[in-house]
Tab-separated table of C-alpha atoms in Angstrom:
chain	number	residue	atom	x	y	z
M	1	MET	CA	28.024	26.129	-7.225
M	2	ASN	CA	26.601	29.210	-8.940
M	3	LYS	CA	28.927	31.699	-10.542
M	4	LEU	CA	28.574	35.363	-9.709
M	5	SER	CA	28.242	38.018	-12.339
M	6	ILE	CA	30.684	40.876	-11.746
M	7	ARG	CA	30.426	44.282	-13.390
M	8	TYR	CA	33.717	46.127	-13.748
M	9	LEU	CA	33.303	49.865	-13.491
M	10	PHE	CA	35.625	52.845	-13.700
M	11	PRO	CA	34.577	56.323	-12.485
M	12	GLU	CA	34.634	57.705	-16.028
M	13	ASP	CA	32.275	54.990	-17.352
M	14	PRO	CA	28.738	56.153	-18.183
M	15	ASP	CA	27.344	53.312	-16.021
M	16	ALA	CA	29.088	54.805	-12.981
M	17	LEU	CA	26.454	57.538	-12.952
M	18	SER	CA	23.641	54.982	-12.556
M	19	LEU	CA	25.452	53.392	-9.594
M	20	PHE	CA	25.897	56.750	-7.895
M	21	GLU	CA	22.275	57.681	-8.650
M	22	SER	CA	21.026	54.495	-6.991
M	23	LEU	CA	23.209	55.227	-3.954
M	24	ASN	CA	21.831	58.773	-3.821
M	25	GLU	CA	18.273	57.378	-3.984
M	26	LEU	CA	19.053	55.053	-1.071
M	27	GLN	CA	20.525	57.929	0.939
M	28	GLU	CA	17.439	60.050	0.193
M	29	ALA	CA	15.139	57.237	1.377
M	30	ILE	CA	17.145	57.011	4.612
M	31	ARG	CA	16.974	60.797	5.028
M	32	GLN	CA	13.205	60.832	4.562
M	33	ARG	CA	12.703	57.952	7.013
M	34	ALA	CA	14.987	59.635	9.584
M	35	PHE	CA	12.990	62.843	9.226
M	36	GLY	CA	9.778	60.839	9.708
M	37	LEU	CA	11.175	59.369	12.918
M	38	PHE	CA	12.223	62.858	14.050
M	39	SER	CA	8.696	64.134	13.349
M	40	GLU	CA	7.165	61.217	15.281
M	41	ARG	CA	9.148	62.402	18.311
M	42	SER	CA	7.425	65.785	17.934
M	43	THR	CA	10.657	67.258	16.572
M	44	ALA	CA	12.300	67.136	20.000
M	45	HIS	CA	16.013	67.740	19.609
M	46	GLY	CA	18.654	65.394	20.911
M	47	GLY	CA	17.864	62.133	19.091
M	48	GLU	CA	18.701	62.964	15.493
M	49	MET	CA	21.633	60.537	15.271
M	50	GLU	CA	19.518	57.723	16.683
M	51	ASP	CA	16.807	58.563	14.117
M	52	TRP	CA	19.327	58.335	11.276
M	53	LEU	CA	20.821	55.057	12.511
M	54	ARG	CA	17.366	53.527	13.007
M	55	ALA	CA	16.354	54.571	9.485
M	56	GLU	CA	19.493	52.922	8.093
M	57	ARG	CA	18.774	49.701	10.005
M	58	GLU	CA	15.190	49.659	8.724
M	59	LEU	CA	16.109	50.219	5.071
M	60	VAL	CA	19.576	48.741	4.570
M	61	TRP	CA	20.770	45.224	5.226
M	62	VAL	CA	24.520	45.009	5.844
M	63	PRO	CA	25.320	41.282	5.876
M	64	GLN	CA	28.087	39.759	7.934
M	65	SER	CA	31.148	39.260	5.809
M	66	GLU	CA	34.858	38.716	5.678
M	67	ALA	CA	37.445	39.802	3.142
M	68	MET	CA	40.661	37.969	2.344
M	69	GLU	CA	43.463	39.282	0.180
M	70	ASP	CA	46.792	37.912	-0.947
M	71	ASP	CA	49.256	38.754	-3.721
M	72	ARG	CA	47.011	37.295	-6.430
M	73	GLN	CA	43.404	37.790	-5.414
M	74	PHE	CA	40.801	39.477	-3.250
M	75	ARG	CA	38.063	37.160	-1.940
M	76	LEU	CA	34.823	38.024	-0.164
M	77	ARG	CA	32.552	35.798	1.862
M	78	LEU	CA	29.081	37.112	2.752
M	79	ILE	CA	26.287	35.501	4.749
M	80	VAL	CA	23.170	36.240	2.686
M	81	PRO	CA	20.304	33.937	3.720
M	82	GLY	CA	17.410	33.848	1.292
M	83	LEU	CA	19.481	35.013	-1.668
M	84	GLU	CA	20.968	33.106	-4.575
M	85	ALA	CA	24.195	34.052	-6.368
M	86	GLN	CA	22.220	35.482	-9.301
M	87	ASP	CA	20.399	37.850	-6.901
M	88	LEU	CA	23.626	39.677	-6.059
M	89	GLN	CA	24.881	42.635	-8.068
M	90	ILE	CA	28.658	42.832	-7.715
M	91	THR	CA	30.449	45.950	-8.947
M	92	ALA	CA	34.246	46.009	-9.007
M	93	MET	CA	35.868	49.437	-9.177
M	94	PRO	CA	39.565	50.353	-9.014
M	95	ASP	CA	39.315	51.209	-5.296
M	96	ALA	CA	36.379	49.125	-4.024
M	97	ILE	CA	33.918	46.284	-4.487
M	98	ILE	CA	30.224	47.004	-3.945
M	99	VAL	CA	27.689	44.233	-3.299
M	100	GLN	CA	23.992	45.061	-3.678
M	101	ALA	CA	20.687	43.164	-3.778
M	102	GLU	CA	17.016	43.557	-3.003
M	103	GLY	CA	15.682	41.717	0.119
M	104	ALA	CA	15.053	37.972	0.219
M	105	SER	CA	14.070	36.294	-3.039
M	106	LYS	CA	12.360	33.143	-1.724
M	107	GLU	CA	8.602	32.837	-2.054
M	108	ALA	CA	6.708	33.933	1.054
M	109	SER	CA	5.085	30.482	1.399
M	110	THR	CA	8.498	28.809	1.846
M	111	VAL	CA	9.906	31.274	4.391
M	112	PRO	CA	8.249	31.141	7.839
M	113	PHE	CA	10.171	34.142	9.209
M	114	ARG	CA	11.479	37.123	7.239
M	115	GLU	CA	13.406	40.168	8.488
M	116	LEU	CA	14.821	41.251	5.145
M	117	ARG	CA	11.664	42.246	3.279
M	118	GLY	CA	11.823	45.829	2.045
M	119	ARG	CA	15.499	46.175	2.890
M	120	LYS	CA	18.283	46.583	0.377
M	121	LEU	CA	21.520	44.711	0.803
M	122	PHE	CA	24.451	47.088	0.531
M	123	ARG	CA	28.060	46.456	1.403
M	124	ARG	CA	31.153	48.303	0.212
M	125	PHE	CA	34.656	46.897	0.574
M	126	ASP	CA	37.411	49.467	0.067
M	127	PHE	CA	40.889	48.404	-0.969
M	128	GLU	CA	43.753	49.548	1.197
M	129	GLU	CA	46.161	51.985	-0.387
M	130	PRO	CA	49.506	50.286	-1.233
């Protein structure tokens, strides 16, 4: 079984800025795609939310998951077909765990069907306040 690499990050750490910058870049890509969808509809009002949600679905992969917590540990289980443990970027912060990755890593010749190409895996798990 492969071990995951976990980066521990506090808001005051200099690396926190790079995480927030990458999240801002992802949000900007979603915004631009949503605007493109809006423009394709000839800028007719009334479907903006659907445009935004469609853009998110096209660009972001939110895998099925479950979180388990007890007195000693917090465990996550994610279904991430096509990815290996080393493909995942896990960031642990005081109030959340963020899991990120780029689409499927398998060679195209070994995967007959692929829905994840061009999509970024992103999942945030917030801790409950005590």
